[in-house]
Coordinates of C-alpha atoms and ligand atoms in Angstrom, one line a residue:
M582 CA 26.6 25.3 -30.3
T583 CA 23.0 25.4 -31.1
N584 CA 20.4 26.0 -28.4
A585 CA 19.4 22.3 -28.6
D586 CA 22.9 21.1 -27.8
K587 CA 22.7 23.0 -24.5
S588 CA 21.6 21.4 -21.4
T589 CA 19.7 24.0 -19.3
V590 CA 17.8 21.9 -17.4
P591 CA 18.2 21.7 -14.3
A592 CA 19.7 24.9 -13.7
G593 CA 23.1 24.9 -12.0
A594 CA 23.9 21.1 -12.6
N595 CA 27.4 20.4 -12.9
H596 CA 27.5 18.8 -16.3
R597 CA 24.4 17.1 -15.6
G598 CA 22.0 16.8 -18.5
S599 CA 24.7 16.7 -21.0
A600 CA 25.4 13.5 -23.1
P601 CA 28.0 11.2 -21.4
S602 CA 31.4 11.3 -23.2
N603 CA 31.3 7.7 -23.9
V604 CA 27.6 7.4 -25.3
N605 CA 27.4 4.8 -28.0
P606 CA 27.8 6.6 -31.3
H607 CA 24.7 4.8 -32.8
V608 CA 22.7 6.0 -29.9
K609 CA 24.0 9.6 -30.3
K610 CA 23.3 9.5 -34.0
W611 CA 19.7 8.5 -33.5
V612 CA 19.2 11.2 -30.6
D613 CA 20.6 13.7 -32.8
E614 CA 18.3 12.8 -35.8
A615 CA 15.4 12.9 -33.4
T616 CA 16.5 16.4 -31.9
K617 CA 16.7 17.7 -35.5
L618 CA 13.3 16.6 -36.2
C619 CA 11.5 17.5 -33.1
Q620 CA 13.4 21.1 -32.6
P621 CA 13.2 21.4 -28.9
D622 CA 14.7 24.4 -27.1
N623 CA 16.9 22.0 -24.8
V624 CA 18.2 18.5 -24.5
Y625 CA 18.6 17.0 -21.3
W626 CA 20.3 13.5 -21.0
C627 CA 19.0 11.8 -17.8
D628 CA 21.7 10.0 -15.6
G629 CA 19.4 8.5 -13.0
S630 CA 20.9 10.1 -9.9
P631 CA 18.7 11.2 -6.8
E632 CA 20.0 14.7 -7.0
E633 CA 18.4 14.6 -10.6
K634 CA 15.3 13.1 -9.5
K635 CA 14.9 15.9 -6.9
D636 CA 15.7 18.5 -10.0
L637 CA 13.0 17.0 -12.4
L638 CA 10.5 16.8 -9.6
A639 CA 11.0 20.6 -8.9
R640 CA 10.9 21.7 -12.7
G641 CA 7.7 19.6 -12.9
V642 CA 6.2 21.4 -10.0
G643 CA 7.4 24.7 -11.7
E644 CA 5.5 23.6 -14.9
G645 CA 2.3 22.7 -12.6
V646 CA 3.0 18.9 -13.8
F647 CA 3.1 17.8 -10.2
I648 CA 1.4 19.2 -7.1
P649 CA 3.7 18.2 -4.0
L650 CA 1.9 16.3 -1.3
N651 CA 2.0 16.5 2.5
Q652 CA 5.4 15.7 2.9
Q653 CA 5.1 14.6 6.5
K654 CA 2.4 12.2 5.6
L655 CA 3.6 11.3 2.1
P656 CA 7.4 11.9 1.9
G657 CA 8.5 12.4 -1.7
C658 CA 5.2 12.0 -3.2
Y659 CA 3.6 14.1 -5.7
L660 CA -0.2 14.5 -7.5
H661 CA -0.3 14.4 -11.1
R662 CA -3.6 15.5 -13.0
S663 CA -3.8 14.2 -16.6
N664 CA -5.8 15.8 -19.5
G665 CA -9.2 14.6 -19.0
N666 CA -9.1 12.9 -22.5
D667 CA -5.8 10.9 -21.7
V668 CA -6.8 8.7 -18.7
A669 CA -6.4 5.0 -20.0
R670 CA -4.5 3.1 -22.6
S671 CA -5.9 3.8 -26.1
E672 CA -6.1 0.5 -27.8
Q673 CA -7.9 1.8 -31.0
L674 CA -5.1 4.2 -31.4
T675 CA -2.3 1.4 -30.9
F676 CA -0.5 -0.1 -33.9
I677 CA 1.8 -2.7 -35.0
C678 CA 3.5 -1.4 -37.9
T679 CA 4.7 -4.1 -40.3
P680 CA 5.3 -4.4 -44.0
S681 CA 2.4 -6.7 -44.2
E682 CA -1.0 -6.8 -42.4
D683 CA -0.6 -10.6 -41.7
Q684 CA 2.5 -10.1 -39.8
A685 CA 0.4 -7.9 -37.1
G686 CA -2.5 -10.4 -37.3
P687 CA -6.3 -10.3 -36.9
T688 CA -6.1 -9.0 -33.4
N689 CA -4.2 -5.9 -33.7
N690 CA -4.6 -2.6 -35.2
W691 CA -2.0 -2.6 -38.4
M692 CA -0.5 0.3 -40.1
D693 CA 1.9 -0.1 -43.1
V694 CA 5.4 0.5 -41.9
R695 CA 6.3 3.2 -44.4
Q696 CA 3.0 5.0 -44.2
A697 CA 3.4 5.0 -40.3
Y698 CA 7.0 6.4 -40.4
S699 CA 5.8 9.1 -42.7
K700 CA 2.6 10.1 -40.8
L701 CA 5.0 10.2 -37.6
K702 CA 7.8 12.3 -39.1
G703 CA 5.0 14.9 -39.8
L704 CA 3.6 14.7 -36.4
F705 CA 6.8 14.8 -34.7
S706 CA 8.4 17.6 -36.9
G707 CA 8.9 20.8 -34.7
A708 CA 6.6 19.1 -31.9
M709 CA 9.2 19.9 -29.2
K710 CA 9.5 23.7 -30.0
G711 CA 9.7 25.4 -26.7
R712 CA 10.0 22.3 -24.6
T713 CA 12.8 20.1 -23.3
L714 CA 13.8 17.0 -25.0
Y715 CA 14.6 14.5 -22.3
V716 CA 17.0 11.3 -23.3
I717 CA 16.1 8.7 -20.9
P718 CA 18.5 5.4 -20.9
F719 CA 16.8 2.5 -19.2
V720 CA 17.1 -1.2 -18.5
M721 CA 14.4 -3.5 -18.4
G722 CA 15.3 -6.6 -16.1
P723 CA 18.0 -7.0 -13.6
L724 CA 21.4 -5.9 -14.6
G725 CA 23.3 -8.4 -16.2
S726 CA 20.3 -10.9 -16.7
P727 CA 20.5 -13.0 -20.0
L728 CA 17.2 -11.3 -20.8
A729 CA 17.9 -7.8 -19.7
K730 CA 17.0 -5.2 -22.6
V731 CA 18.1 -1.9 -23.0
G732 CA 16.1 1.0 -24.3
V733 CA 16.6 4.7 -24.8
E734 CA 13.2 6.8 -24.7
I735 CA 13.2 10.3 -25.8
T736 CA 10.3 12.4 -24.5
D737 CA 9.3 15.9 -24.0
S738 CA 7.3 15.0 -20.7
V739 CA 9.1 15.6 -17.3
Y740 CA 6.0 13.3 -16.0
V741 CA 7.4 10.7 -18.2
A742 CA 11.0 11.2 -17.2
V743 CA 10.2 11.0 -13.5
N744 CA 7.8 8.0 -14.1
M745 CA 10.4 6.1 -16.1
G746 CA 13.0 6.7 -13.3
I747 CA 10.8 4.7 -11.1
M748 CA 9.6 1.9 -13.2
T749 CA 13.0 1.1 -14.8
R750 CA 16.5 0.8 -13.9
M751 CA 17.1 4.2 -15.2
G752 CA 20.6 6.4 -16.1
E753 CA 23.9 5.4 -16.1
V754 CA 23.5 1.7 -15.7
A755 CA 21.7 1.6 -19.2
W756 CA 24.9 2.8 -20.8
K757 CA 26.9 0.4 -18.7
E758 CA 24.4 -2.7 -19.8
L759 CA 24.6 -1.6 -23.3
A760 CA 28.4 -1.7 -23.1
R761 CA 28.3 -5.1 -21.3
K762 CA 26.3 -6.4 -24.1
G763 CA 29.4 -5.3 -26.2
G764 CA 29.5 -6.3 -29.7
D765 CA 31.1 -5.2 -32.7
P766 CA 31.4 -1.2 -32.5
D767 CA 30.6 -0.8 -36.2
Q768 CA 27.1 -2.9 -35.5
P769 CA 24.4 -0.9 -33.7
P770 CA 24.1 -2.7 -30.3
E771 CA 20.6 -4.2 -29.4
F772 CA 18.5 -1.3 -27.7
T773 CA 14.9 -0.3 -28.3
K774 CA 14.4 3.3 -29.7
C775 CA 11.4 4.8 -27.8
L776 CA 10.4 8.3 -29.3
H777 CA 7.5 9.8 -27.4
S778 CA 5.9 13.3 -27.4
V779 CA 2.8 14.6 -25.7
G780 CA 2.2 16.5 -28.7
D781 CA -1.1 18.9 -28.2
C782 CA -2.6 15.6 -26.4
N783 CA -5.2 15.5 -29.0
P784 CA -7.0 12.1 -29.4
E785 CA -7.7 12.8 -33.1
R786 CA -3.7 13.1 -33.4
R787 CA -2.9 10.2 -31.2
Y788 CA -0.8 7.3 -32.4
I789 CA 1.0 4.6 -30.4
C790 CA 3.1 2.6 -32.9
H791 CA 5.1 -0.1 -32.6
F792 CA 8.0 -1.5 -35.2
P793 CA 8.8 -4.8 -34.1
Q794 CA 11.1 -5.6 -37.0
D795 CA 12.9 -2.2 -36.1
N796 CA 13.0 -2.6 -32.6
T797 CA 11.4 0.9 -32.5
I798 CA 8.5 2.5 -30.6
I799 CA 6.8 5.9 -31.5
S800 CA 4.3 7.3 -29.5
F801 CA 2.5 10.6 -30.1
G802 CA -0.4 12.5 -28.5
S803 CA -0.8 10.8 -24.9
G804 CA 0.9 11.4 -21.6
Y805 CA -0.8 8.2 -19.9
G806 CA 1.4 5.6 -18.6
G807 CA 0.7 2.5 -21.0
N808 CA 1.0 4.9 -23.9
A809 CA 3.9 7.1 -22.6
L810 CA 6.0 5.2 -20.3
L811 CA 7.4 2.9 -23.1
G812 CA 9.3 0.4 -21.3
K813 CA 6.3 -1.1 -19.9
K814 CA 3.5 -2.3 -22.1
C815 CA 5.2 -1.1 -25.7
L816 CA 8.6 -2.5 -24.9
A817 CA 8.3 -5.1 -22.2
L818 CA 5.2 -6.7 -23.8
R819 CA 4.6 -5.8 -27.4
I820 CA 8.3 -5.6 -28.6
A821 CA 9.5 -8.1 -26.2
S822 CA 6.8 -10.6 -27.2
Y823 CA 8.1 -10.4 -30.7
L824 CA 11.7 -10.7 -29.7
G825 CA 10.8 -13.6 -27.5
Q826 CA 9.1 -15.4 -30.3
Q827 CA 12.3 -14.8 -32.5
Q828 CA 14.7 -15.7 -29.8
E829 CA 12.7 -18.5 -28.1
W830 CA 11.8 -16.8 -24.9
M831 CA 8.6 -15.5 -23.5
A832 CA 7.4 -11.9 -22.7
E833 CA 3.9 -12.3 -20.6
H834 CA 1.3 -10.1 -18.8
M835 CA 1.8 -11.8 -15.4
L836 CA 2.6 -11.3 -11.9
L837 CA 5.3 -13.4 -10.3
M838 CA 5.2 -14.4 -6.7
G839 CA 7.1 -16.6 -4.0
A840 CA 5.3 -18.7 -1.7
Q841 CA 7.6 -19.9 1.1
A842 CA 6.1 -22.9 3.0
P843 CA 6.6 -23.6 6.8
D844 CA 9.3 -25.8 5.8
G845 CA 11.2 -23.2 4.2
K846 CA 10.7 -24.4 0.5
K847 CA 9.8 -21.8 -1.8
T848 CA 7.6 -22.2 -4.8
Y849 CA 7.3 -19.5 -7.5
V850 CA 4.1 -19.0 -9.3
A851 CA 3.3 -16.6 -12.4
A852 CA -0.2 -15.5 -13.0
A853 CA -1.8 -13.8 -16.0
F854 CA -4.9 -11.8 -15.2
P855 CA -6.4 -9.2 -17.6
S856 CA -5.9 -5.6 -16.7
A857 CA -7.6 -4.5 -13.5
C858 CA -8.5 -8.1 -12.2
G859 CA -6.3 -7.7 -9.1
K860 CA -2.5 -8.8 -10.1
T861 CA -1.0 -6.3 -7.9
N862 CA -3.4 -7.4 -5.0
F863 CA -2.5 -11.0 -5.5
A864 CA 1.4 -10.5 -6.1
M865 CA 1.3 -8.7 -2.7
L866 CA -1.0 -11.2 -0.9
I867 CA -1.1 -11.2 3.0
P868 CA -2.0 -14.6 4.0
P869 CA -4.7 -15.3 6.7
E870 CA -3.3 -15.1 10.4
K871 CA -3.2 -18.7 10.7
Y872 CA -1.0 -19.4 7.7
V873 CA 1.3 -16.5 8.9
K874 CA 1.6 -18.1 12.3
A875 CA 2.3 -21.7 10.5
G876 CA 5.1 -19.9 8.7
W877 CA 3.8 -19.1 5.4
R878 CA 5.3 -16.3 3.5
I879 CA 4.2 -14.5 0.3
T880 CA 6.7 -12.4 -1.6
T881 CA 6.6 -10.4 -5.1
V882 CA 9.0 -10.6 -7.9
G883 CA 6.7 -8.6 -10.0
D884 CA 3.0 -7.5 -10.4
D885 CA 2.4 -7.0 -14.2
I886 CA 4.9 -8.4 -16.7
V887 CA 7.3 -11.3 -16.6
W888 CA 10.0 -12.6 -19.3
M889 CA 10.5 -16.4 -19.0
W890 CA 13.1 -18.5 -20.6
V891 CA 14.2 -22.2 -20.5
D892 CA 17.4 -22.6 -18.8
K893 CA 20.0 -25.3 -19.5
D894 CA 18.3 -27.8 -16.8
G895 CA 15.3 -27.5 -18.9
H896 CA 13.3 -25.2 -16.1
L897 CA 11.1 -22.3 -17.0
R898 CA 12.9 -19.2 -15.3
A899 CA 11.6 -16.0 -15.0
I900 CA 12.4 -12.1 -14.3
N901 CA 10.5 -9.0 -13.8
P902 CA 11.6 -6.6 -16.2
E903 CA 10.2 -3.7 -14.2
N904 CA 11.4 -1.7 -11.3
G905 CA 8.3 -0.3 -10.2
Y906 CA 4.6 -0.7 -9.9
F907 CA 2.0 1.3 -12.0
G908 CA -1.1 0.1 -9.7
V909 CA -4.8 1.0 -9.7
V910 CA -5.5 2.9 -6.8
P911 CA -9.4 2.8 -6.3
G912 CA -10.5 0.1 -3.9
T913 CA -6.8 -0.1 -2.3
N914 CA -6.8 0.2 1.2
Y915 CA -5.1 -1.2 4.5
E916 CA -7.3 -4.0 4.4
T917 CA -7.6 -5.1 0.6
N918 CA -3.7 -4.4 0.2
P919 CA -1.6 -3.1 3.1
N920 CA 1.7 -3.8 1.2
A921 CA 0.5 -1.7 -1.6
M922 CA -0.6 1.3 0.7
V923 CA 3.0 0.9 2.2
C924 CA 4.6 1.0 -1.2
M925 CA 2.9 4.3 -2.2
A926 CA 3.5 5.9 1.2
R927 CA 6.8 7.5 0.0
D928 CA 8.6 8.4 -3.2
S929 CA 5.5 7.9 -5.3
I930 CA 3.5 9.5 -8.1
Y931 CA -0.1 9.8 -7.7
T932 CA -2.2 10.2 -11.0
N933 CA -5.7 11.2 -11.0
V934 CA -6.5 10.8 -7.4
A935 CA -8.5 13.4 -5.2
L936 CA -6.4 15.9 -3.1
L937 CA -7.5 16.5 0.7
P938 CA -7.2 19.9 2.4
D939 CA -4.3 18.8 4.3
G940 CA -2.2 17.5 1.2
D941 CA -3.0 14.0 1.5
V942 CA -4.8 11.8 -1.1
W943 CA -8.0 10.1 -1.4
W944 CA -10.0 7.6 -3.7
E945 CA -13.0 5.7 -3.7
G946 CA -12.5 2.9 -1.5
K947 CA -9.5 4.2 0.5
T948 CA -11.5 4.7 3.9
K949 CA -15.1 3.5 4.7
E950 CA -16.4 7.3 5.1
P951 CA -15.7 9.6 2.3
P952 CA -13.8 13.0 3.1
K953 CA -16.4 15.6 3.7
Q954 CA -14.6 17.5 0.7
C955 CA -11.7 17.4 -1.3
I956 CA -10.4 18.7 -4.7
D957 CA -11.3 15.7 -7.3
W958 CA -9.0 14.4 -9.9
T959 CA -10.0 17.3 -12.4
G960 CA -9.2 19.9 -10.0
Q961 CA -12.6 20.8 -9.0
E962 CA -14.3 20.9 -5.4
W963 CA -15.8 17.9 -4.6
T964 CA -18.2 16.8 -1.8
P965 CA -19.7 13.4 -1.3
D966 CA -23.0 14.5 -2.6
C967 CA -21.8 15.9 -5.8
G968 CA -22.7 12.7 -7.8
R969 CA -19.2 12.4 -9.4
K970 CA -16.2 10.4 -8.5
A971 CA -13.4 11.9 -6.6
A972 CA -10.7 10.0 -8.1
H973 CA -10.7 8.5 -11.7
P974 CA -11.5 4.8 -11.6
N975 CA -8.2 4.4 -13.6
S976 CA -6.2 6.5 -11.3
R977 CA -2.7 5.2 -10.6
F978 CA 0.2 5.3 -8.1
T979 CA 3.8 5.0 -9.5
A980 CA 6.1 3.5 -6.7
P981 CA 9.5 1.9 -6.5
V982 CA 9.5 -1.8 -6.0
A983 CA 12.1 -1.4 -3.3
N984 CA 9.4 0.1 -1.1
N985 CA 7.6 -3.1 -1.0
P986 CA 7.9 -4.6 2.4
V987 CA 7.5 -8.2 0.7
L988 CA 9.7 -7.7 -2.2
D989 CA 11.2 -11.0 -3.0
P990 CA 15.1 -11.3 -2.5
A991 CA 15.3 -12.7 -6.0
A992 CA 13.6 -9.8 -7.4
N993 CA 17.2 -8.3 -8.6
D994 CA 18.5 -11.8 -9.3
P995 CA 19.8 -11.8 -13.0
D996 CA 19.1 -15.6 -13.1
G997 CA 15.4 -15.3 -12.0
V998 CA 13.4 -17.7 -10.1
V999 CA 12.2 -21.1 -11.5
V1000 CA 8.4 -21.2 -12.1
S1001 CA 6.5 -24.2 -11.0
A1002 CA 2.9 -23.0 -11.7
I1003 CA 1.3 -20.6 -14.2
I1004 CA -2.3 -19.4 -13.3
F1005 CA -4.8 -17.9 -15.8
G1006 CA -7.7 -16.2 -14.2
G1007 CA -10.3 -13.7 -15.3
R1008 CA -13.1 -11.5 -13.8
R1009 CA -16.1 -14.0 -14.6
S1010 CA -19.6 -13.4 -12.5
R1011 CA -20.9 -16.4 -13.9
T1012 CA -20.1 -20.1 -15.2
I1013 CA -16.3 -20.3 -14.2
P1014 CA -15.5 -22.3 -11.0
L1015 CA -13.0 -20.9 -8.3
V1016 CA -10.1 -23.0 -9.4
F1017 CA -9.1 -25.9 -11.8
Q1018 CA -6.2 -27.4 -13.0
A1019 CA -5.1 -28.2 -16.8
F1020 CA -4.6 -32.0 -17.8
N1021 CA -1.3 -30.9 -19.0
W1022 CA 0.6 -27.9 -20.7
M1023 CA -1.0 -28.3 -24.2
H1024 CA -4.6 -28.0 -22.5
G1025 CA -3.3 -25.2 -20.2
V1026 CA -2.5 -23.1 -23.1
Y1027 CA -6.0 -23.9 -24.5
L1028 CA -7.2 -22.4 -21.4
G1029 CA -4.9 -19.4 -21.5
A1030 CA -5.8 -18.9 -25.3
S1031 CA -9.7 -19.1 -24.4
L1032 CA -9.4 -16.8 -21.4
G1033 CA -12.4 -14.5 -21.1
S1034 CA -13.0 -11.6 -18.5
E1035 CA -15.6 -8.7 -18.0
T1036 CA -14.0 -5.6 -19.0
T1037 CA -13.0 -2.8 -16.5
A1038 CA -12.0 0.8 -16.6
A1039 CA -8.3 0.1 -17.4
A1040 CA -8.7 0.3 -21.1
T1041 CA -11.1 2.7 -22.7
G1042 CA -14.5 1.4 -23.9
Q1043 CA -17.5 -0.5 -22.5
V1044 CA -17.3 -1.8 -19.0
G1045 CA -18.6 -5.3 -17.8
V1046 CA -18.8 -7.3 -20.9
V1047 CA -17.0 -10.8 -21.6
R1048 CA -13.9 -10.3 -23.6
R1049 CA -11.8 -12.6 -24.8
D1050 CA -8.4 -12.1 -23.8
P1051 CA -6.0 -14.7 -24.8
M1052 CA -3.3 -15.2 -21.8
A1053 CA -4.5 -11.6 -20.8
M1054 CA -2.2 -10.5 -23.6
L1055 CA -4.7 -9.4 -26.3
P1056 CA -3.9 -5.9 -26.3
F1057 CA -0.2 -6.6 -25.8
I1058 CA 0.6 -9.2 -28.4
G1059 CA 3.3 -7.6 -30.8
Y1060 CA 2.8 -10.0 -33.7
N1061 CA 0.3 -12.5 -35.1
I1062 CA -1.8 -14.0 -32.5
S1063 CA -1.6 -17.6 -34.2
D1064 CA 2.2 -17.6 -34.2
Y1065 CA 2.1 -16.4 -30.5
L1066 CA -0.3 -19.4 -29.5
V1067 CA 2.2 -21.8 -31.6
H1068 CA 4.9 -20.4 -29.7
W1069 CA 3.4 -21.2 -26.6
F1070 CA 2.6 -24.8 -27.6
R1071 CA 6.2 -25.3 -29.0
M1072 CA 7.8 -24.0 -25.6
R1073 CA 6.6 -27.3 -24.2
K1074 CA 9.3 -29.0 -26.3
K1075 CA 12.1 -27.0 -24.9
M1076 CA 11.2 -28.0 -21.2
R1077 CA 12.2 -30.9 -19.3
D1078 CA 9.8 -30.4 -16.5
C1079 CA 7.1 -27.9 -17.3
P1080 CA 5.2 -25.8 -14.7
R1081 CA 1.6 -26.8 -13.9
I1082 CA -1.2 -24.5 -15.6
F1083 CA -4.5 -23.5 -13.5
H1084 CA -7.4 -21.4 -13.9
V1085 CA -8.9 -19.1 -11.1
N1086 CA -11.8 -17.1 -10.9
W1087 CA -12.1 -14.8 -7.7
F1088 CA -15.3 -13.1 -9.0
R1089 CA -18.2 -15.7 -9.4
K1090 CA -21.3 -14.3 -8.0
D1091 CA -24.5 -16.2 -6.7
D1092 CA -28.2 -15.4 -8.3
Q1093 CA -28.4 -12.6 -5.6
G1094 CA -25.3 -10.8 -7.2
R1095 CA -23.0 -11.5 -4.0
F1096 CA -19.4 -12.8 -4.4
M1097 CA -19.2 -16.2 -3.6
W1098 CA -15.5 -16.1 -2.6
P1099 CA -14.2 -13.7 -0.1
G1100 CA -11.0 -13.0 -2.4
F1101 CA -7.9 -10.9 -1.1
G1102 CA -5.9 -12.7 1.5
E1103 CA -8.1 -15.8 1.5
N1104 CA -6.8 -16.5 -2.0
M1105 CA -3.8 -18.0 -0.3
R1106 CA -6.1 -21.0 0.5
V1107 CA -6.3 -21.8 -3.3
L1108 CA -2.8 -20.8 -3.7
K1109 CA -1.8 -23.4 -1.2
W1110 CA -3.8 -25.9 -3.2
I1111 CA -1.9 -25.1 -6.4
I1112 CA 1.3 -25.2 -5.0
D1113 CA 0.5 -28.7 -3.5
R1114 CA -0.8 -29.8 -6.8
S1115 CA 2.7 -28.6 -8.5
Q1116 CA 4.7 -30.4 -5.9
G1117 CA 2.4 -33.5 -6.4
R1118 CA 0.8 -33.5 -2.8
A1119 CA -2.8 -32.4 -2.9
Y1120 CA -5.8 -34.5 -4.4
A1121 CA -8.3 -33.7 -7.3
K1122 CA -11.0 -35.1 -9.0
E1123 CA -11.2 -35.3 -12.9
T1124 CA -14.0 -33.4 -14.6
P1125 CA -14.6 -32.4 -18.0
I1126 CA -12.9 -28.9 -17.8
G1127 CA -9.8 -30.1 -15.6
W1128 CA -8.7 -31.4 -12.1
M1129 CA -10.7 -29.9 -9.3
P1130 CA -10.4 -29.8 -5.5
R1131 CA -13.3 -31.7 -3.7
Y1132 CA -14.6 -30.0 -0.5
G1133 CA -12.0 -31.2 1.8
D1134 CA -9.0 -31.0 -0.6
I1135 CA -8.8 -27.2 -0.1
D1136 CA -8.4 -25.6 3.2
L1137 CA -11.6 -23.9 4.1
D1138 CA -11.3 -23.8 8.0
G1139 CA -12.2 -20.7 9.6
L1140 CA -14.1 -19.4 6.5
H1141 CA -17.6 -21.0 7.5
M1142 CA -18.0 -22.1 4.1
T1143 CA -20.6 -25.3 3.8
K1144 CA -20.0 -28.2 1.6
E1145 CA -23.1 -26.9 -0.5
Q1146 CA -21.9 -23.5 -0.9
F1147 CA -18.3 -24.9 -1.9
E1148 CA -19.9 -27.0 -4.5
A1149 CA -21.7 -24.2 -5.8
L1150 CA -18.7 -22.1 -6.1
Q1151 CA -17.0 -25.0 -8.0
G1152 CA -20.2 -25.9 -9.7
L1153 CA -20.2 -26.9 -13.5
K1154 CA -23.5 -26.9 -15.6
I1155 CA -23.0 -28.6 -19.0
D1156 CA -25.1 -26.2 -20.9
D1157 CA -23.1 -23.1 -19.3
I1158 CA -20.0 -24.8 -20.6
K1159 CA -21.4 -25.3 -23.9
A1160 CA -22.5 -21.7 -23.9
E1161 CA -18.8 -21.0 -23.0
I1162 CA -17.4 -22.8 -25.8
A1163 CA -19.9 -20.8 -28.1
G1164 CA -18.5 -17.6 -26.7
Q1165 CA -15.1 -18.6 -27.6
E1166 CA -16.2 -19.1 -31.2
E1167 CA -15.6 -15.0 -31.5
L1168 CA -12.0 -15.6 -30.9
F1169 CA -11.8 -18.8 -33.1
L1170 CA -13.7 -17.1 -36.2
K1171 CA -11.2 -14.3 -36.0
L1172 CA -8.5 -16.5 -36.3
A1173 CA -10.2 -18.7 -38.9
G1174 CA -7.7 -20.4 -41.3
D1175 CA -4.9 -19.7 -39.0
L1176 CA -6.0 -21.4 -35.7
P1177 CA -3.1 -23.6 -34.6
K1178 CA -4.4 -27.3 -35.1
E1179 CA -3.7 -27.8 -31.1
M1180 CA -6.6 -25.4 -30.3
I1181 CA -9.1 -27.1 -32.4
F1182 CA -7.7 -30.7 -31.0
Q1183 CA -8.2 -29.3 -27.5
R1184 CA -11.8 -27.8 -28.3
E1185 CA -12.6 -31.3 -29.8
L1186 CA -11.4 -33.1 -26.6
L1187 CA -13.4 -30.8 -24.4
I1188 CA -16.3 -31.1 -26.2
S1189 CA -16.1 -34.9 -26.4
R1190 CA -15.8 -34.9 -22.5
L1191 CA -19.0 -33.0 -22.0
Ligands
OXD1353 C1 -1.9 -2.0 -16.7 C2 -2.9 -2.7 -17.8 O1 -1.8 -0.8 -16.5 O2 -2.7 -3.7 -17.9 O3 -1.1 -2.8 -16.4 O4 -3.6 -1.9 -18.1
MN1354 MN1 -1.0 -4.7 -16.7

């Protein structure tokens, strides 16, 4: 027996950590090859049990990866401080690796598939010496769902092992799901190979590579969520978007929520907002009191990713492939998102927040008054006047969906839920009204495709500039964007009754720079209009950009908003819309000759309406 075959982590475990006797031979072969390449000191196969989680956390504490928090206040919660150079997704170091550049398209970084494998082989060779290699089997999607996908992640990070245990259905269940999918024992079963090493966490040697045609992800040099928890952005969006195009379904960067009306009728809505535009807040929205009293309830199916397919009745159905939340913490508090606060109050991992003297955590916006002192996210003493942020602007919590007090009962339903409305939204301080509805699916796809948003801290780069972010998927489309847009247009043909499509902007500001809409729970008012429109109940007037509520069509009772204020919030200036169309040019030029003709038609129609 070689050293690498022995599982010595965690000590004393009864067979825990060794390969299950019935592991699929194709999986075993791949793990053996990776082990040979990476040369770890130990190999540990995760089973997903609660005992294992405890052991992994204890091991992480021993390694200094996790700091236990105040267990009275935050039972089961730990703090992790990442390397200062590794605090967000690294889009410039993220690659789609295919035989030809054209398959990755003009919006992705491309690497030749053979060159990528050879470069990565060099980086991974011996990379896990002195470390433990964890084998993490996981399922994306409710068990037994037609869309559920199995992945196996190999990593040398205990932080990744624990977080994958929260974010996915991890462990034994994955082997069962793989067996359920069955197939010919001689044929490799469909599973995504995910190979990850933090390496030396050097941005010069950081590569997040996707091989859609091989259903493979290889990530080196980063421990950050989106770069390292490979089930999330890498599998559930980039690889899944490609699989979806091949297999006629859709993987989208969307939240999924249920809204139950006082009459008990529930409507499910999916919404695509770019990173850090409040998807988690919207998905966990608490309606204003009068709505709650009237009997409205909002429930969360997912806060970041949906997979959607057309069922045999021609309806668009959706599941959330994830089993946890990886949410942004700054700005979250008991007023802005009480449900998120409850989610992260137990069994959660905090990454890059500040540590209070009593073992509690803090971040900007958690309380009105900052603490007198704390340890900041880099581990240094912090006081309010020190001129630095206590928590990193992209600090995160990882929490199980089961903690969510408003988790939708269908969250684990393999058949998912029927989607009645799709909402696109961005962070736009000017030009774009609070809400409008697309004329039809094709127009809605154009709205989604030309979505723009002011950039935030979730990705590295400049903050505050309008970036075109088609369907909020720009960093996540695992193939050529032209084919992706064509796929969206074509999905219409498969549906008998398609969801209505809307555009929202919670972030419009007046000339004094003040937000014109209160946002948060009050977004319920907009949601109600959207639901009523989807059910054919509410009125709207036709405008050049779509259907819009008039003052009086949307419930503003209790908001003290005058007709003039509402009209300013919904106002359209033709010159601004023209400038907006010019702003879309950047994307249109990138797509150049490959722009789907439907996009050109929709733009021409818009111009003709102005
Ligand atoms: C995320 C992101 O972490 O979109 O969800 O960046
Ligand atoms: Mn996201």
